[in-house]
């Protein structure tokens, strides 16, 4: 698990595993669809959930969230 700022506008959370990788669904299951829908409802187009193959194996899930700096209008 890794978390970091991506510039001043976004925060990234990366979760990686070393398992077998994607199943036949390719990361398009109901749980992932629900998570993407919730992120869109909360943050709009500024948020995302991306899946990628890990290196050398496994999967990396990256959640991108908008950052609101203190004193910045909502």
XYZ file of N, CA, C and O in Angstrom:
296
model
N 0.868 -1.166 0.000
C 0.000 0.000 0.000
C 0.908 1.220 0.000
O 1.869 1.287 0.763
N 0.571 2.171 -0.874
C 1.349 3.398 -0.983
C 0.391 4.560 -1.208
O -0.577 4.428 -1.959
N 0.643 5.671 -0.556
C -0.179 6.870 -0.745
C 0.750 8.044 -0.998
O 1.814 8.142 -0.381
N 0.349 8.920 -1.929
C 1.200 10.071 -2.248
C 0.383 11.165 -2.921
O -0.686 10.897 -3.480
N 0.904 12.368 -2.828
C 0.293 13.489 -3.543
C 0.744 13.428 -4.991
O 1.880 13.072 -5.285
N -0.158 13.768 -5.883
C 0.137 13.855 -7.308
C -0.030 15.322 -7.678
O -1.110 15.747 -8.078
N 1.026 16.092 -7.470
C 0.909 17.537 -7.648
C 0.116 18.112 -6.495
O 0.096 17.570 -5.395
N -0.581 19.207 -6.725
C -1.364 19.849 -5.676
C -2.855 19.589 -5.829
O -3.650 20.086 -5.039
N -3.254 18.831 -6.849
C -4.680 18.646 -7.111
C -5.211 17.252 -6.837
O -6.410 17.066 -6.746
N -4.328 16.254 -6.743
C -4.803 14.882 -6.578
C -3.964 14.114 -5.566
O -2.791 14.397 -5.366
N -4.613 13.125 -4.965
C -3.993 12.224 -4.010
C -4.174 10.819 -4.557
O -5.271 10.448 -4.975
N -3.098 10.033 -4.596
C -3.160 8.675 -5.131
C -2.953 7.659 -4.022
O -2.064 7.811 -3.180
N -3.774 6.618 -4.034
C -3.617 5.480 -3.141
C -3.426 4.261 -4.038
O -4.276 3.966 -4.879
N -2.300 3.581 -3.872
C -1.991 2.406 -4.686
C -1.937 1.168 -3.787
O -1.277 1.179 -2.749
N -2.632 0.132 -4.199
C -2.642 -1.138 -3.492
C -2.178 -2.199 -4.480
O -2.769 -2.349 -5.556
N -1.110 -2.908 -4.130
C -0.553 -3.918 -5.028
C -0.551 -5.273 -4.343
O -0.418 -5.364 -3.123
N -0.703 -6.317 -5.146
C -0.547 -7.671 -4.635
C 0.370 -8.439 -5.574
O 0.756 -7.939 -6.624
N 0.741 -9.634 -5.166
C 1.624 -10.448 -6.007
C 0.939 -11.757 -6.405
O 1.600 -12.754 -6.637
N -0.387 -11.705 -6.513
C -1.170 -12.885 -6.880
C -1.076 -13.214 -8.359
O -0.164 -12.781 -9.068
N -2.046 -13.946 -8.825
C -2.048 -14.455 -10.202
C -2.376 -13.392 -11.249
O -2.178 -13.604 -12.432
N -2.886 -12.246 -10.856
C -3.258 -11.223 -11.831
C -4.746 -11.228 -12.097
O -5.528 -11.718 -11.296
N -5.135 -10.699 -13.239
C -6.542 -10.582 -13.598
C -7.167 -11.932 -13.867
O -6.540 -12.809 -14.435
N -8.440 -12.055 -13.509
C -9.205 -13.239 -13.875
C -9.798 -13.005 -15.259
O -9.530 -11.992 -15.897
N -10.653 -13.887 -15.678
C -11.263 -13.749 -16.999
C -12.142 -12.508 -17.103
O -12.390 -12.002 -18.195
N -12.623 -11.971 -15.960
C -13.468 -10.773 -16.011
C -12.639 -9.522 -16.289
O -13.192 -8.478 -16.625
N -11.311 -9.607 -16.103
C -10.445 -8.464 -16.412
C -10.667 -7.268 -15.509
O -10.404 -6.137 -15.896
N -11.163 -7.473 -14.312
C -11.347 -6.356 -13.394
C -12.611 -5.558 -13.630
O -12.660 -4.374 -13.326
N -13.632 -6.202 -14.165
C -14.877 -5.482 -14.452
C -16.043 -6.043 -13.648
O -17.174 -6.040 -14.118
N -15.778 -6.504 -12.425
C -16.817 -7.101 -11.609
C -17.752 -6.076 -10.996
O -17.557 -4.862 -11.095
N -18.780 -6.567 -10.335
C -19.807 -5.726 -9.721
C -19.210 -4.828 -8.641
O -19.523 -3.644 -8.549
N -18.332 -5.378 -7.794
C -17.726 -4.587 -6.726
C -16.920 -3.414 -7.254
O -16.991 -2.302 -6.720
N -16.162 -3.643 -8.311
C -15.377 -2.561 -8.912
C -16.277 -1.522 -9.566
O -16.040 -0.317 -9.458
N -17.333 -1.974 -10.227
C -18.283 -1.043 -10.845
C -18.959 -0.186 -9.786
O -19.117 1.028 -9.953
N -19.340 -0.811 -8.650
C -19.955 -0.053 -7.561
C -18.988 0.967 -6.973
O -19.370 2.105 -6.677
N -17.742 0.569 -6.792
C -16.735 1.490 -6.258
C -16.534 2.670 -7.201
O -16.486 3.829 -6.769
N -16.456 2.411 -8.496
C -16.297 3.506 -9.471
C -17.514 4.430 -9.452
O -17.369 5.652 -9.536
N -18.711 3.869 -9.334
C -19.922 4.684 -9.278
C -19.940 5.568 -8.031
O -20.316 6.740 -8.089
N -19.523 5.013 -6.907
C -19.495 5.798 -5.664
C -18.465 6.919 -5.742
O -18.708 8.036 -5.284
N -17.306 6.626 -6.310
C -16.289 7.672 -6.476
C -16.819 8.795 -7.374
O -16.630 9.976 -7.082
N -17.498 8.426 -8.455
C -18.057 9.428 -9.366
C -19.133 10.258 -8.676
O -19.200 11.482 -8.867
N -19.964 9.610 -7.865
C -21.020 10.341 -7.159
C -20.437 11.314 -6.142
O -20.950 12.416 -5.957
N -19.374 10.920 -5.476
C -18.759 11.769 -4.450
C -17.869 12.868 -5.023
O -17.871 13.997 -4.533
N -17.082 12.538 -6.069
C -16.043 13.461 -6.538
C -16.132 13.833 -8.012
O -15.318 14.605 -8.499
N -17.076 13.266 -8.735
C -17.197 13.566 -10.162
C -16.034 12.984 -10.953
O -15.429 11.992 -10.556
N -15.725 13.629 -12.053
C -14.681 13.146 -12.963
C -13.279 13.281 -12.376
O -12.321 12.763 -12.949
N -13.144 13.956 -11.242
C -11.832 14.148 -10.629
C -11.310 12.889 -9.953
O -10.139 12.812 -9.608
N -12.154 11.891 -9.729
C -11.748 10.657 -9.054
C -11.782 9.489 -10.029
O -12.531 9.493 -11.003
N -10.947 8.483 -9.738
C -10.952 7.295 -10.582
C -10.401 6.098 -9.823
O -9.740 6.239 -8.797
N -10.693 4.924 -10.353
C -10.134 3.670 -9.884
C -9.597 2.964 -11.108
O -10.353 2.638 -12.030
N -8.298 2.733 -11.137
C -7.653 2.078 -12.272
C -6.995 0.791 -11.807
O -6.441 0.732 -10.705
N -7.032 -0.232 -12.654
C -6.359 -1.493 -12.386
C -5.321 -1.735 -13.457
O -5.566 -1.469 -14.634
N -4.158 -2.258 -13.048
C -3.092 -2.571 -14.007
C -2.389 -3.833 -13.541
O -2.393 -4.159 -12.341
N -1.795 -4.528 -14.458
C -1.006 -5.699 -14.102
C 0.227 -5.238 -13.334
O 0.840 -4.229 -13.660
N 0.555 -5.977 -12.281
C 1.738 -5.679 -11.487
C 2.991 -6.182 -12.188
O 2.933 -6.829 -13.229
N 4.121 -5.893 -11.588
C 5.382 -6.338 -12.166
C 6.156 -7.083 -11.091
O 6.432 -6.509 -10.035
N 6.480 -8.303 -11.234
C 6.314 -9.126 -12.435
C 4.957 -9.818 -12.523
O 4.610 -10.383 -13.545
N 4.158 -9.784 -11.439
C 2.837 -10.417 -11.471
C 1.919 -9.689 -10.504
O 2.323 -8.749 -9.852
N 0.687 -10.119 -10.420
C -0.266 -9.476 -9.526
C -0.994 -8.328 -10.188
O -0.978 -8.168 -11.411
N -1.655 -7.526 -9.342
C -2.454 -6.398 -9.819
C -2.150 -5.182 -8.952
O -1.904 -5.313 -7.761
N -2.176 -4.002 -9.574
C -2.051 -2.745 -8.847
C -3.350 -1.972 -9.045
O -3.757 -1.718 -10.183
N -4.020 -1.640 -7.946
C -5.223 -0.813 -7.988
C -4.831 0.587 -7.543
O -4.186 0.757 -6.508
N -5.182 1.591 -8.336
C -4.856 2.976 -8.014
C -6.148 3.777 -7.902
O -6.933 3.839 -8.843
N -6.351 4.384 -6.735
C -7.490 5.266 -6.501
C -6.960 6.697 -6.551
O -5.994 7.033 -5.868
N -7.566 7.528 -7.394
C -7.170 8.934 -7.547
C -8.297 9.808 -7.009
O -9.441 9.689 -7.455
N -7.952 10.656 -6.034
C -8.948 11.518 -5.402
C -8.517 12.977 -5.509
O -7.319 13.277 -5.435
N -9.485 13.898 -5.643
C -9.126 15.303 -5.671
C -8.730 15.766 -4.265
O -9.214 15.231 -3.261
N -7.851 16.730 -4.207
C -7.394 17.294 -2.941
C -7.978 18.683 -2.781
O -7.978 19.473 -3.721
N -8.475 18.958 -1.593
C -8.912 20.314 -1.278
C -7.962 20.825 -0.210
O -7.931 20.319 0.913
N -7.146 21.820 -0.562
C -6.189 22.373 0.362
C -6.885 23.288 1.358
O -7.899 23.911 1.053
N -6.353 23.331 2.554
C -6.933 24.179 3.593
C -6.984 25.629 3.113
O -6.031 26.140 2.551
N -8.119 26.272 3.313
C -8.309 27.645 2.872
C -8.766 27.778 1.438
O -9.052 28.856 0.959
N -8.846 26.659 0.721
C -9.285 26.647 -0.674
C -10.803 26.491 -0.705
O -11.356 25.689 0.057
N -11.514 27.225 -1.562
C -12.972 27.057 -1.639
C -13.338 25.646 -2.070
O -12.637 25.037 -2.841
N -14.467 25.157 -1.580
C -14.929 23.800 -1.917
C -15.445 23.724 -3.319
O -15.813 24.659 -3.942
